[in-house]
Structure formats: structure tokens, C-alpha cells
mmCIF file of C-alpha atoms in Angstrom:
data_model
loop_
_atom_site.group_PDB
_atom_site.id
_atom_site.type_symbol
_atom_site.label_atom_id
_atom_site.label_comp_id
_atom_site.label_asym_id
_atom_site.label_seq_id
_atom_site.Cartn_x
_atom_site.Cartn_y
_atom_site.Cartn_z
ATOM 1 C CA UNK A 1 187.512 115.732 69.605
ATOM 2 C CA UNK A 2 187.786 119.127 70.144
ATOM 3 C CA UNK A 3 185.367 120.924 73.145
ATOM 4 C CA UNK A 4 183.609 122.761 70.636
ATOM 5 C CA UNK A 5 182.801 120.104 68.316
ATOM 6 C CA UNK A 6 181.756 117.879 71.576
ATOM 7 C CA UNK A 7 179.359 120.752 72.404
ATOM 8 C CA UNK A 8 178.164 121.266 68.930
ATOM 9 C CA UNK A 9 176.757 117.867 69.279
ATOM 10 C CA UNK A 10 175.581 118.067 72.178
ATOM 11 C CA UNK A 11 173.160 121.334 71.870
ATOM 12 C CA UNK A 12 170.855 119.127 69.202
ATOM 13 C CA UNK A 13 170.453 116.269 71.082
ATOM 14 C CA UNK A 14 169.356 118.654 74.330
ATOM 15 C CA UNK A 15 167.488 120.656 71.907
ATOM 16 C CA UNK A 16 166.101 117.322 70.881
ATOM 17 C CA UNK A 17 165.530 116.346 73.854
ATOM 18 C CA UNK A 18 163.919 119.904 74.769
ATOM 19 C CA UNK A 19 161.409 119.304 71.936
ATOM 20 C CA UNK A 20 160.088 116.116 72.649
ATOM 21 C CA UNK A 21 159.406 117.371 76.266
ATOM 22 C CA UNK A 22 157.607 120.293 74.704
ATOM 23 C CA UNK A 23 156.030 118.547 72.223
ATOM 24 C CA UNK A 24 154.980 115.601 74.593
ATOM 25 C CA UNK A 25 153.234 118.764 76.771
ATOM 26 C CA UNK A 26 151.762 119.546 73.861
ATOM 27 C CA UNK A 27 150.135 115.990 72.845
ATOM 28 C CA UNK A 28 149.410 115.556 76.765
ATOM 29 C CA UNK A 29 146.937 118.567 76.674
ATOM 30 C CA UNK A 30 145.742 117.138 73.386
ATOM 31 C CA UNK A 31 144.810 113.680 74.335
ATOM 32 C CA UNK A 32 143.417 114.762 77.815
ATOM 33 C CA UNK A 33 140.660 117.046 75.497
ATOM 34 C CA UNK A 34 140.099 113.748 73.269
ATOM 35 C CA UNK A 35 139.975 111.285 76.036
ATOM 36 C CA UNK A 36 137.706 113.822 77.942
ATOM 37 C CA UNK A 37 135.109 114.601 74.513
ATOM 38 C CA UNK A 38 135.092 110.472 74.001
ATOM 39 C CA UNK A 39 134.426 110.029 77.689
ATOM 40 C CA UNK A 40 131.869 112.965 77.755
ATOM 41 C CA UNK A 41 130.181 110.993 74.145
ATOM 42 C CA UNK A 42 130.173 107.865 75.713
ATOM 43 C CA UNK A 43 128.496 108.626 78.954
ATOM 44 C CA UNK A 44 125.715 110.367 76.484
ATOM 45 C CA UNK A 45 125.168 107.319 74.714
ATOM 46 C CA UNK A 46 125.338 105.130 78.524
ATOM 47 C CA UNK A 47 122.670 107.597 79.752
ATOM 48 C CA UNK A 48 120.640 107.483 76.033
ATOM 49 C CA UNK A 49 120.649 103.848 76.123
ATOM 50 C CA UNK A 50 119.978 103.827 80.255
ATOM 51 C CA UNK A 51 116.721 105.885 79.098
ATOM 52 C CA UNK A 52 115.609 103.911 76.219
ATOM 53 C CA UNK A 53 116.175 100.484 78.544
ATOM 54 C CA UNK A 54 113.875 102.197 80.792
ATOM 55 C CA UNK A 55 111.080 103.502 77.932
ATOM 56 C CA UNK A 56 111.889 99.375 77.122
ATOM 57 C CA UNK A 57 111.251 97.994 80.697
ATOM 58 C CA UNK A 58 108.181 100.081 81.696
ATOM 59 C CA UNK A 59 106.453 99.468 78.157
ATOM 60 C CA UNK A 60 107.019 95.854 78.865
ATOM 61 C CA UNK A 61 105.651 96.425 82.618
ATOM 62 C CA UNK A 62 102.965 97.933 81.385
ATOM 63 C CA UNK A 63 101.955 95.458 78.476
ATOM 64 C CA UNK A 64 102.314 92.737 81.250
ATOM 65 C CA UNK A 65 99.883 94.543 83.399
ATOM 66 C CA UNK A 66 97.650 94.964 80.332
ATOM 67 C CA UNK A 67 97.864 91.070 79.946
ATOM 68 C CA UNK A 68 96.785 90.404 83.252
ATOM 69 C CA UNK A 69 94.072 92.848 83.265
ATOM 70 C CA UNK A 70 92.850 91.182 80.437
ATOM 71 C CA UNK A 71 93.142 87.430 81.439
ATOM 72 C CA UNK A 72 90.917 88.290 84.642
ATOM 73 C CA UNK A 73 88.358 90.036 81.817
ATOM 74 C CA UNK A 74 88.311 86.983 80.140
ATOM 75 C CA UNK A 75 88.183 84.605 82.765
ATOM 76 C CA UNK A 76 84.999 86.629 84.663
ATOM 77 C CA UNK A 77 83.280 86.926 81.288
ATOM 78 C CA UNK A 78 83.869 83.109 80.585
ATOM 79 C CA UNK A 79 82.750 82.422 84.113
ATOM 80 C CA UNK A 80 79.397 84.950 83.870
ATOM 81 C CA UNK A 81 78.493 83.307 80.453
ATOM 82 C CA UNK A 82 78.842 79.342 82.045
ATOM 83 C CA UNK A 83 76.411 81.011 85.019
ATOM 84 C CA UNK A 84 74.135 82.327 82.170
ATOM 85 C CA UNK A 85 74.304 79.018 80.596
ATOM 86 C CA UNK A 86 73.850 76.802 83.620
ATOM 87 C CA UNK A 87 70.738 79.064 84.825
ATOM 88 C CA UNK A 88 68.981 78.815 81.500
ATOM 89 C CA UNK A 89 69.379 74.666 81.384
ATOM 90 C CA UNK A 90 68.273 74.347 84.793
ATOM 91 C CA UNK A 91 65.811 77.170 84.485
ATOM 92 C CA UNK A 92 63.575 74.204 82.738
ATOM 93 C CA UNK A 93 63.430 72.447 85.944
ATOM 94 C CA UNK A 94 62.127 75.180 88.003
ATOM 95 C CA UNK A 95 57.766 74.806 87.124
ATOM 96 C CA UNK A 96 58.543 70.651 87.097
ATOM 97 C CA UNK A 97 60.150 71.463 91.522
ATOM 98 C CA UNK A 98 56.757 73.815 91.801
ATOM 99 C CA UNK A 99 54.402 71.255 90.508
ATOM 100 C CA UNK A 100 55.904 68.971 92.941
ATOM 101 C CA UNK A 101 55.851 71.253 95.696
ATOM 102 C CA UNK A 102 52.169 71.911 94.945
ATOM 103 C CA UNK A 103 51.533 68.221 95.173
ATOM 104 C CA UNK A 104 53.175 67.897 97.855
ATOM 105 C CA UNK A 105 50.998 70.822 99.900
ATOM 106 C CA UNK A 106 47.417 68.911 98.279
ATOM 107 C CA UNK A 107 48.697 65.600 99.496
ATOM 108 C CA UNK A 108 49.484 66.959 102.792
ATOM 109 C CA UNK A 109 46.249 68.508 102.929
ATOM 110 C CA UNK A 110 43.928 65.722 101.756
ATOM 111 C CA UNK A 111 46.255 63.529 104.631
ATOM 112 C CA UNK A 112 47.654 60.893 101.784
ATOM 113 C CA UNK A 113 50.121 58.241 103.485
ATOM 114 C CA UNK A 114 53.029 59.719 104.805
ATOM 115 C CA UNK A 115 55.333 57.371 103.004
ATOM 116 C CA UNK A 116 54.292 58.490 99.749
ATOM 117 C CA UNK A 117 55.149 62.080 101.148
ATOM 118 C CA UNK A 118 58.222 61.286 102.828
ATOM 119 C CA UNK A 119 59.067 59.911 98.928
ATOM 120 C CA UNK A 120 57.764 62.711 97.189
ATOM 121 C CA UNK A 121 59.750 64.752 100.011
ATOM 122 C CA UNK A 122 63.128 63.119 99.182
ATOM 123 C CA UNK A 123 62.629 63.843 95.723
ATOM 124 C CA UNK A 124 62.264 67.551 96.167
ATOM 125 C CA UNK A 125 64.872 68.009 99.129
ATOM 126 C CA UNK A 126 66.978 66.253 95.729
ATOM 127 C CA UNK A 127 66.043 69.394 93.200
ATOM 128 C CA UNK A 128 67.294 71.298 95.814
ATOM 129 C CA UNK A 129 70.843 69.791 96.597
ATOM 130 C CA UNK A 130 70.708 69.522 92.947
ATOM 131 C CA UNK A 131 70.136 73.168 92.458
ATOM 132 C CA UNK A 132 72.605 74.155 95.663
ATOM 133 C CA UNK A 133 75.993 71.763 93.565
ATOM 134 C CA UNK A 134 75.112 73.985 90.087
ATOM 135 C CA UNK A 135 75.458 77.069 92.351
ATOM 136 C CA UNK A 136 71.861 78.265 92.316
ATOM 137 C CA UNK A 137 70.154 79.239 95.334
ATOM 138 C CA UNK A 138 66.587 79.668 95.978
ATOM 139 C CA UNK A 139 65.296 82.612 97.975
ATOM 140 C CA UNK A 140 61.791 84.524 98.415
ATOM 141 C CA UNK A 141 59.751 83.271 101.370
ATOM 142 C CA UNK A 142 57.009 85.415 103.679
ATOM 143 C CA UNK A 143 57.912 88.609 105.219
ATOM 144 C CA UNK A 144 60.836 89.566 103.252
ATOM 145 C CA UNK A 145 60.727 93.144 101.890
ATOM 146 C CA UNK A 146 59.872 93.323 98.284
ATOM 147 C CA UNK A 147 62.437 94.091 95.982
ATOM 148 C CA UNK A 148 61.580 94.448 92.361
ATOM 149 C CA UNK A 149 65.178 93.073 91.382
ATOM 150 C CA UNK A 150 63.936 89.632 92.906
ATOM 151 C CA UNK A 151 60.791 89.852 92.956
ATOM 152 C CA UNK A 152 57.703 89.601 90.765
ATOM 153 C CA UNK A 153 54.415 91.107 92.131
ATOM 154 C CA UNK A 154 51.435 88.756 90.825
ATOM 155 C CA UNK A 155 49.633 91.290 92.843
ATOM 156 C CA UNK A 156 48.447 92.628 96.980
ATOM 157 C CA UNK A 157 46.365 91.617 99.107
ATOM 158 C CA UNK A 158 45.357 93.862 102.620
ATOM 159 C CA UNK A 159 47.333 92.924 105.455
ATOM 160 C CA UNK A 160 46.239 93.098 109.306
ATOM 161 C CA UNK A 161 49.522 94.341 110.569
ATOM 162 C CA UNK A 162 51.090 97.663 109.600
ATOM 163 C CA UNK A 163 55.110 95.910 109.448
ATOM 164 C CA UNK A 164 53.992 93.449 106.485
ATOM 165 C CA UNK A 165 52.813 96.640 104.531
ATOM 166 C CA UNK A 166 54.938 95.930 101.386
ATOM 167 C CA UNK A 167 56.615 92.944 102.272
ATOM 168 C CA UNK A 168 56.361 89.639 100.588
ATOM 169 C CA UNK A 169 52.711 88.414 102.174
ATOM 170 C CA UNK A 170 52.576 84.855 100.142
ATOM 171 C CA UNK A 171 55.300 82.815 98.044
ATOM 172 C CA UNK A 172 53.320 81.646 94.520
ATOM 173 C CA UNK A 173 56.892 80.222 93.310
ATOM 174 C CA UNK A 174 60.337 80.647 94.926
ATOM 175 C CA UNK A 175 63.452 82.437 93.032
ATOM 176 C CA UNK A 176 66.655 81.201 92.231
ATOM 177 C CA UNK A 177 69.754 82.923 91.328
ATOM 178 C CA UNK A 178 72.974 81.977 90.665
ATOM 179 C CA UNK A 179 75.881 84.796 92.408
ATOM 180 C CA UNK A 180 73.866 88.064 91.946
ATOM 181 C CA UNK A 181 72.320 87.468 88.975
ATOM 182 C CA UNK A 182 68.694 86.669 89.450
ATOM 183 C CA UNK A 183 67.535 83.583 87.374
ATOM 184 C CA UNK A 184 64.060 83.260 88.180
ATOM 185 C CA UNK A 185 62.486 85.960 90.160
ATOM 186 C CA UNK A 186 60.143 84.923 92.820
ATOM 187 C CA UNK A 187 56.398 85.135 92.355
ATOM 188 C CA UNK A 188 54.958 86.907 95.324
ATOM 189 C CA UNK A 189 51.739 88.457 96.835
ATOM 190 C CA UNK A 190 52.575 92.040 98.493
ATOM 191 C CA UNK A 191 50.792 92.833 101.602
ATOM 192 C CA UNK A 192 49.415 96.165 101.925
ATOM 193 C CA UNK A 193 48.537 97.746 104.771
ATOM 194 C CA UNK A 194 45.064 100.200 105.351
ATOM 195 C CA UNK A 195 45.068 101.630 108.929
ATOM 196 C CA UNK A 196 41.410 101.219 110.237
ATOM 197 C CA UNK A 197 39.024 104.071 109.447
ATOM 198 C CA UNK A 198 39.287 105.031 113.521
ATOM 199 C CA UNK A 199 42.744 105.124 113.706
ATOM 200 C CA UNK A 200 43.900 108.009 110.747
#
């Protein structure tokens, strides 16, 4: 082979060989834009679907809360309505308790034999522990202030000493309420106070 034949051949395989290095620069810059746009699209749709997992998690947070808020609705209404319920079935044994306190008070009086009142004593100290297991308490007795939330005003009567002016002078019939809520409101006398004509 001669030495120009041997170079003939030999320029196109360097040229070749040139070209794919040129051409491989070329694809390089290429596929470094691609892989750079698909990176740049797929961290959008990482950070879209980050913010739509969050829109997801806090709706679901919040729905939750909702829920909970409205269990502990429901379970104070429920519990309100069984206090309603148990004050109006025990509210019918409220005048039997004051006819037996009143009987109690005559018999006392008129000096009957004290073991027919320690009896008749039993049975009301029974209302009452009776009353105390359904939740109910009983409340209104002499010198309390009067409070027309608790308190019913049958009417007044003068009073000697200026401190029981408008306070609870007599008990007719005790309240009872159950929590807050007033069942039965207690039947009271108010005392009212008139400073003597000397002392104005």
C-alpha cells in the first residue's frame, strides 16, 4: 500500500472520528437542556402534588376537628335533655317531700311520739338521698339573698334588722336544681326592711 493511499484512508476515519466528537458535544448540550426541562417539570408536579397533599391533610384536620366539635355538641345536648327529663319525673315528687315536711313540723309541734317522727324523719332524709343520686340538689333556706333566678317571691314581710332587707326571711318550699338549671324555684318570703320613723 502506497503512503498516500494509507493516508487517504486514514483522513475519514479521523474525520469520522472528529464528527462523532463534535456531534457527541452537540447531543451533550442537548440532553443536559432535556434532562434539565424534565427535571425542572417534575419538581413542578413534586411541589403541585406537595401542595394539594397539604390542601388534602389540613381539610382532613379540619373535618376531624369539626367531628369532634360536634360529638361534644351532641353529647352536652344529650346530657342537658336526660337533666331536663330526670327534673320533670322527679319534679312530681317535690309537693308529696313538702307535705311530709309540713307534717313533720305539726307533729313536732303538737309533741306526737318521737318514734313516729324519727320514722317519718327517715323517710324524708330518703327523698333527699334520693334526690342527691338523680343529681338534684335542694337549696333556698333563711337569710340567703334573693335571687329571682332561684327564687319565687310569694311575697314580704317587715323585717327588724336592716341586713335581712331583701334576703330570703321564710322558706314556704325549698328549690331543687339539677347543675345550673333551676328545677323548682324556691318559694320564699322577702324581708324588707323600714328604718324607724326616728332614725331617717
Amino acid at each position: 500500500m502506497s503512503d498516500d493511499q494509507n493516508q487517504e484512508e486514514q483522513a475519514p476515519v479521523e474525520d469520522a472520528e472528529a464528527g462523532q466528537d463534535s456531534g457527541y458535544d452537540d447531543g451533550g448540550a442537548g440532553v443536559e437542556v432535556l434532562v434539565d426541562a424534565r427535571v425542572e417539570e417534575l419538581e413542578r408536579q413534586l411541589n403541585d402534588t406537595t401542595a394539594r397533599l397539604r390542601a388534602v391533610s389540613g381539610a382532613y384536620k379540619n373535618a376531624q376537628e369539626e367531628m369532634a366539635a360536634y360529638k361534644t355538641r351532641l353529647e352536652r345536648q344529650t346530657a342537658l335533655k336526660e337533666e331536663i327529663q330526670r327534673g320533670e319525673v322527679v319534679s312530681r315528687l317535690f309537693e308529696p317531700l313538702e307535705n311530709l315536711r309540713r307534717t313533720l313540723s305539726a307533729m313536732q309541734r303538737a309533741e306526737i311520739d318521737p318514734t313516729l317522727l324519727q320514722g317519718l324523719e327517715l323517710v324524708q332524709r330518703a327523698f333527699l338521698e334520693g334526690f342527691e343520686g338523680l343529681g338534684l340538689q335542694e337549696f333556698g333556706a333563711a337569710g340567703d339573698a334573693f335571687n329571682p333566678d332561684q327564687h319565687e317571691a310569694l311575697t314580704t314581710m317587715p323585717v327588724a334588722e336592716e341586713r335581712m332587707d331583701g334576703r330570703v326571711a321564710q322558706v314556704f318550699s325549698a328549690g331543687f336544681r339539677v347543675g345550673t338549671r333551676v328545677i323548682r324555684p324556691a318559694r320564699v318570703i322577702v324581708g324588707q326592711y323600714t328604718a324607724p320613723a326616728g332614725e331617717a
